[in-house]
Coordinates of C-alpha atoms (C1' of nucleotides) in Angstrom, one line a residue:
Chain A
M650 CA 13.2 93.2 12.3
P651 CA 15.7 95.0 14.0
E652 CA 18.0 92.4 15.3
L653 CA 19.4 92.0 19.1
P654 CA 21.8 95.6 18.4
E655 CA 19.6 97.8 16.8
V656 CA 17.2 97.2 20.3
E657 CA 19.6 97.6 22.1
V658 CA 20.8 100.9 20.5
I659 CA 16.6 101.4 21.0
R660 CA 17.2 100.4 24.9
R661 CA 20.0 102.5 24.8
G662 CA 18.9 105.8 23.8
L663 CA 15.4 105.3 25.5
S664 CA 17.3 104.8 29.2
E665 CA 18.8 107.8 29.1
R666 CA 15.7 110.1 27.6
I667 CA 12.0 108.8 28.8
I668 CA 13.3 107.5 32.7
G669 CA 11.3 109.5 34.8
R670 CA 9.1 110.8 32.3
K671 CA 4.9 110.2 33.2
V672 CA 2.3 108.8 30.9
R673 CA -0.4 111.1 29.8
R674 CA -2.4 109.8 26.9
V675 CA -2.1 106.6 25.0
E676 CA -3.1 106.4 21.4
V677 CA -3.4 103.4 19.8
L678 CA -4.2 104.4 16.0
S679 CA -3.8 100.1 14.8
S680 CA -5.4 97.5 18.2
K681 CA -4.1 95.3 15.9
N682 CA -1.2 96.1 17.1
F683 CA -1.9 96.5 20.8
I684 CA -2.8 94.0 23.4
G685 CA -3.9 94.6 27.1
P686 CA -5.3 98.3 27.9
E687 CA -3.9 100.9 27.3
Q688 CA -5.3 103.1 30.2
V689 CA -3.5 100.8 32.8
L690 CA -0.6 103.3 31.2
V691 CA -1.9 106.8 32.3
G692 CA 0.1 108.3 35.0
K693 CA 2.4 105.4 35.2
E694 CA 6.2 107.3 35.2
I695 CA 8.6 105.1 33.5
I696 CA 11.2 103.1 35.8
G697 CA 13.5 101.1 33.6
V698 CA 14.0 99.8 29.8
R699 CA 15.1 96.5 29.2
R700 CA 16.2 94.1 26.6
F701 CA 15.9 89.8 26.1
G702 CA 16.5 88.9 22.9
K703 CA 14.7 91.2 20.5
V704 CA 12.0 92.1 22.9
L705 CA 12.1 95.6 24.9
V706 CA 10.4 95.6 28.1
L707 CA 9.3 98.8 29.2
D708 CA 9.2 98.9 33.0
F709 CA 6.2 101.5 34.8
S710 CA 5.0 102.8 38.5
E711 CA 2.6 100.5 40.2
G712 CA 3.7 97.1 38.8
I713 CA 2.5 97.5 34.8
S714 CA 5.1 96.4 32.3
M715 CA 4.9 96.7 28.4
M716 CA 6.4 94.3 25.9
I717 CA 7.2 95.7 22.6
H718 CA 8.8 93.6 20.1
L719 CA 9.1 95.1 16.1
R720 CA 9.4 92.8 14.2
M721 CA 10.5 93.0 11.1
T722 CA 9.6 96.7 10.1
G723 CA 9.0 98.4 13.8
Q724 CA 10.6 101.3 14.8
I725 CA 10.6 103.6 18.2
V726 CA 11.5 107.8 17.7
I727 CA 10.6 110.3 20.7
R728 CA 10.2 113.3 19.4
G729 CA 10.1 116.7 22.0
G730 CA 11.9 115.8 24.9
F731 CA 14.3 117.7 26.6
H732 CA 17.4 115.1 26.3
G733 CA 17.0 115.1 22.2
E734 CA 15.4 113.3 19.6
F735 CA 15.7 109.6 19.0
A736 CA 15.1 107.0 16.3
G737 CA 15.8 103.5 16.2
G738 CA 14.9 100.1 14.7
H739 CA 13.5 99.7 11.0
P740 CA 15.5 102.2 9.2
S741 CA 12.5 104.1 7.2
E742 CA 11.3 107.6 6.4
G743 CA 9.3 107.7 9.9
F744 CA 13.3 108.2 11.2
V745 CA 12.4 112.1 9.9
D746 CA 8.8 112.4 8.8
E747 CA 7.0 114.2 10.7
L748 CA 4.8 112.0 12.6
P749 CA 2.6 110.2 12.8
N750 CA 2.9 109.4 9.9
K751 CA 1.0 106.1 7.8
Q752 CA 3.0 103.9 9.5
T753 CA 2.6 105.0 13.0
R754 CA 0.1 102.3 14.9
V755 CA 0.6 103.9 19.0
I756 CA 1.4 107.0 20.3
F757 CA 2.7 107.6 24.0
V758 CA 1.9 111.2 25.2
L759 CA 5.0 111.8 28.0
D760 CA 4.7 114.5 30.5
E761 CA 7.6 116.0 27.8
G762 CA 7.9 114.9 24.3
K763 CA 6.0 112.0 23.3
M764 CA 7.1 108.4 21.4
F765 CA 5.9 107.1 18.6
F766 CA 6.0 103.1 17.7
N767 CA 6.1 103.1 14.0
D768 CA 5.1 99.3 11.8
Q769 CA 5.0 99.2 8.5
R770 CA 3.7 95.5 8.2
K771 CA 1.7 95.4 11.4
F772 CA 3.9 93.0 12.7
G773 CA 5.1 94.0 15.7
F774 CA 3.3 94.7 19.2
C775 CA 2.7 96.3 22.5
K776 CA 1.6 94.2 25.0
V777 CA 0.7 95.0 28.8
I778 CA 1.0 93.0 31.6
P779 CA 2.0 93.0 35.1
T780 CA 6.2 93.5 36.0
A781 CA 5.7 90.2 37.3
E782 CA 4.4 88.1 34.8
V783 CA 6.9 89.2 32.0
M784 CA 9.3 86.4 33.0
E785 CA 6.4 84.1 32.8
D786 CA 5.7 85.0 29.0
E787 CA 5.4 82.2 26.9
F788 CA 8.0 84.1 23.9
I789 CA 10.8 85.1 27.2
R790 CA 10.5 81.6 29.1
K791 CA 11.5 79.7 25.6
L792 CA 14.3 82.6 24.5
G793 CA 17.8 81.2 24.4
P794 CA 20.8 82.7 26.2
E795 CA 22.4 86.1 24.8
P796 CA 25.6 85.4 22.6
W797 CA 27.8 86.3 25.5
N798 CA 25.7 84.5 28.0
I799 CA 26.5 81.0 26.3
S800 CA 29.7 78.7 26.3
A801 CA 30.4 76.8 23.1
E802 CA 30.3 73.4 24.5
D803 CA 26.7 74.1 25.2
F804 CA 26.3 76.2 21.9
Y805 CA 27.7 73.1 20.1
K806 CA 24.9 70.6 22.1
K807 CA 22.2 72.9 21.1
L808 CA 23.5 73.1 17.9
Q809 CA 23.9 68.9 17.7
R810 CA 20.7 68.3 18.4
H811 CA 19.5 69.4 15.0
Q812 CA 21.1 67.7 12.9
A813 CA 19.5 67.7 9.5
A814 CA 18.4 71.5 10.2
P815 CA 20.4 73.8 8.0
I816 CA 22.4 75.5 10.1
K817 CA 21.6 79.3 9.6
A818 CA 18.1 77.6 10.1
V819 CA 19.0 76.8 13.7
I820 CA 20.9 80.0 14.8
L821 CA 18.0 81.9 13.4
D822 CA 16.2 80.4 16.2
Q823 CA 15.4 82.3 19.3
K824 CA 14.9 78.8 21.4
I825 CA 18.2 78.4 20.5
I826 CA 20.1 81.5 21.2
A827 CA 18.5 84.9 21.7
G828 CA 19.0 88.1 19.1
V829 CA 19.8 86.5 15.7
G830 CA 18.0 87.7 12.6
N831 CA 18.3 87.5 9.0
I832 CA 21.6 89.8 9.4
Y833 CA 23.6 89.0 11.3
A834 CA 22.9 85.3 10.4
D835 CA 24.7 85.5 7.6
E836 CA 27.7 88.1 8.5
S837 CA 28.3 85.6 11.6
L838 CA 28.5 82.9 9.1
F839 CA 31.0 84.3 6.4
L840 CA 32.9 85.1 9.5
S841 CA 33.3 82.1 10.8
G842 CA 33.4 79.7 7.2
I843 CA 30.5 78.2 7.7
Y844 CA 28.0 77.5 4.5
P845 CA 24.8 78.4 5.5
G846 CA 23.1 75.4 4.3
E847 CA 25.4 73.3 5.6
K848 CA 23.9 70.5 7.9
A849 CA 24.2 71.9 12.1
G850 CA 25.0 68.0 12.2
N851 CA 27.7 69.0 10.1
V852 CA 29.4 71.3 12.6
S853 CA 32.1 70.6 14.0
F854 CA 33.1 72.1 17.8
S855 CA 35.8 74.3 16.3
E856 CA 33.5 75.8 14.0
A857 CA 30.8 76.5 16.7
E858 CA 32.8 78.1 18.6
K859 CA 34.3 80.4 15.5
L860 CA 30.5 81.5 14.8
L861 CA 29.6 81.7 18.0
L862 CA 32.8 84.3 18.7
A863 CA 31.9 85.7 15.4
I864 CA 27.9 85.5 16.3
R865 CA 29.5 88.2 19.3
E866 CA 31.7 90.4 17.0
V867 CA 29.3 91.2 14.4
M868 CA 26.5 92.3 17.1
D869 CA 28.9 94.1 18.9
K870 CA 30.3 96.7 16.3
S871 CA 26.5 97.0 15.8
I872 CA 26.0 97.6 18.5
E873 CA 28.9 100.1 18.7
S874 CA 28.8 102.0 16.1
G875 CA 25.0 102.7 16.7
G876 CA 22.8 100.2 15.1
S877 CA 20.2 101.9 13.0
T878 CA 19.1 105.1 13.9
M879 CA 18.1 108.4 12.2
K880 CA 21.3 109.5 12.9
N881 CA 23.5 107.5 10.4
Y882 CA 19.9 107.1 7.7
V883 CA 19.6 110.9 6.0
K884 CA 23.3 111.2 4.9
A885 CA 25.2 114.7 4.8
D886 CA 23.1 115.8 1.4
G887 CA 19.9 114.2 2.7
T888 CA 20.0 111.1 0.3
R889 CA 18.9 108.1 2.5
G890 CA 22.4 106.1 3.8
D891 CA 22.8 102.5 4.1
Y892 CA 24.3 101.5 7.4
L893 CA 24.4 98.3 6.2
K894 CA 27.3 99.3 4.4
L895 CA 28.8 100.3 7.2
F896 CA 29.8 97.1 8.9
A897 CA 28.5 94.9 6.4
N898 CA 30.6 91.4 4.6
V899 CA 27.8 90.3 2.5
F900 CA 24.6 91.0 3.2
R901 CA 22.6 92.6 0.6
R902 CA 25.9 92.5 -1.6
E903 CA 24.8 89.9 -3.7
G904 CA 26.8 90.2 -7.2
E905 CA 29.9 92.0 -5.0
S906 CA 32.9 90.6 -4.9
C907 CA 33.7 89.0 -1.8
P908 CA 36.0 91.7 0.5
R909 CA 38.6 88.6 1.6
C910 CA 38.7 86.6 -1.5
G911 CA 37.4 88.7 -4.5
E912 CA 34.7 85.7 -5.8
E913 CA 31.3 86.8 -6.3
I914 CA 29.2 87.1 -3.0
L915 CA 26.0 84.9 -3.9
K916 CA 21.9 85.2 -3.0
I917 CA 20.5 81.7 -2.3
R918 CA 17.7 81.1 -0.7
I919 CA 17.5 78.8 3.3
A920 CA 14.6 78.5 5.9
G921 CA 12.6 80.5 3.2
R922 CA 15.3 83.4 4.2
G923 CA 17.4 85.7 1.3
T924 CA 20.7 84.4 2.3
H925 CA 23.8 86.0 1.0
F926 CA 26.8 83.8 1.4
C927 CA 31.2 83.1 -0.6
P928 CA 30.9 80.2 -2.4
K929 CA 34.9 80.0 -1.8
C930 CA 34.8 81.0 1.5
Q931 CA 32.0 79.5 3.0
E932 CA 32.4 75.9 1.2
K933 CA 29.6 73.7 1.7
K934 CA 31.1 70.2 3.2
M935 CA 31.5 66.5 1.2
E936 CA 28.5 65.1 1.6
L937 CA 30.2 61.4 4.4
E938 CA 29.4 58.7 2.0
N939 CA 31.1 56.9 3.4
S940 CA 34.8 57.2 5.3
E941 CA 37.3 58.8 2.4
G942 CA 34.7 61.5 2.9
I943 CA 36.9 63.1 5.9
F944 CA 39.7 62.7 3.5
Q945 CA 38.0 65.2 0.7
R946 CA 37.7 67.9 2.7
G947 CA 40.8 69.6 2.7
E948 CA 42.0 72.5 5.5
S949 CA 39.4 74.8 6.5
G950 CA 41.1 77.3 5.1
E951 CA 44.4 79.5 7.1
H952 CA 41.7 82.6 7.0
G953 CA 43.1 85.2 9.6
E954 CA 41.7 88.9 10.4
M955 CA 38.8 89.9 8.5
R956 CA 36.9 93.4 7.9
Chain B
dC926 C1' 10.3 65.2 19.3
dT927 C1' 11.9 68.4 14.1
dA928 C1' 11.4 70.5 9.9
dG929 C1' 9.6 72.5 6.1
dG930 C1' 6.3 75.7 4.4
dA931 C1' 2.1 78.9 5.0
dT932 C1' 0.7 83.2 6.7
dC933 C1' 0.3 87.7 8.7
dC934 C1' 0.5 93.3 6.3
dT935 C1' 2.0 96.8 3.7
dG936 C1' 5.3 98.4 0.2
dT937 C1' 8.5 98.3 -3.2
dC938 C1' 10.9 96.9 -7.1
dA939 C1' 12.1 94.3 -11.5
dG940 C1' 9.6 92.3 -15.5
dC941 C1' 6.5 92.4 -19.0
Chain C
dT733 C1' 1.0 103.0 -17.3
dG734 C1' -0.8 99.3 -14.9
dC735 C1' -1.0 94.9 -14.0
dT736 C1' 1.4 91.4 -11.8
dG737 C1' 4.3 88.7 -8.4
dA738 C1' 8.4 88.0 -5.7
dC739 C1' 10.2 89.3 -1.4
dA740 C1' 11.3 92.1 2.8
dG741 C1' 16.2 92.6 9.3
dG742 C1' 10.0 87.8 12.1
dA743 C1' 7.7 84.1 14.5
dT744 C1' 4.3 81.5 14.7
dC745 C1' 1.1 78.1 13.6
dC746 C1' 0.0 73.8 11.0
dT747 C1' 0.8 69.6 8.8
dA748 C1' 3.9 65.4 7.4

DNA sequence: CTAGGATCCTGTCAGC
DNA sequence: TGCTGACAGGATCCTA
């Protein structure tokens, strides 16, 4: 899905456009994607938009809230508001189509404008719950800290609890750290020079620290550039742009050459996910079968800044 | 407890 | 052209 940066961009976009708006009507086109009684939202005013990792929470008047999880292919589109149109989340034609379209699952008719929840694969959902119970939600309760709110020491300790698992699988686990998905996992592992399949138990403290800083860096950069929205979806000539190309070094760049060393970027499968990396910059460590192994691992390379 | 695989669903693309 | 299988910006459930 949309990962932390995309959801944060949506949170900001919605904050400017729907706070203060009232719900006139809710049309659930796919009941699978809506949990709870949608009618309780009718007449309520939207008073806040929060984010927890990849989850969005809209707060309404009278103590009602709604969680939105976009999962793989969800998107949120605002049309007809006084504060301009907006679309964010999974980039697809829904950003620009006339809505509702085939992928529209829920329509929120506001006192001014409409908000569409579109989702090709129907993995995402909206869930109405009392505001008081948001923090008790299973997913939110178990969610790890935001990347900016954990120390390198604590991050390292958490990684060490999963000795045998590939480091990529560990950082994708939302209980370890919130918000990392497939794109930012690959990108941050590239920036920190760690092989995605490396056993977490083999990741040193200094590598864990580099990795944490890299996660923050790629996410900050993506949020600043506006994530994936309709603005960067359609190029001037009408063709579809790929916002990933704006910042991704390795994601979906298999076959291209590494921007740092020129080696060919490979794509493999780790933790059931497509994984992109540079075999030279992200070298797999030697198996330490005996103490000599320690000396076979040369310097980790003096790489400076990269973009 | 951890780790890995199947699973939910629709759509697209490569290969035959 | 039509069919088939693999895969996809996620997370959960099931099994070992």
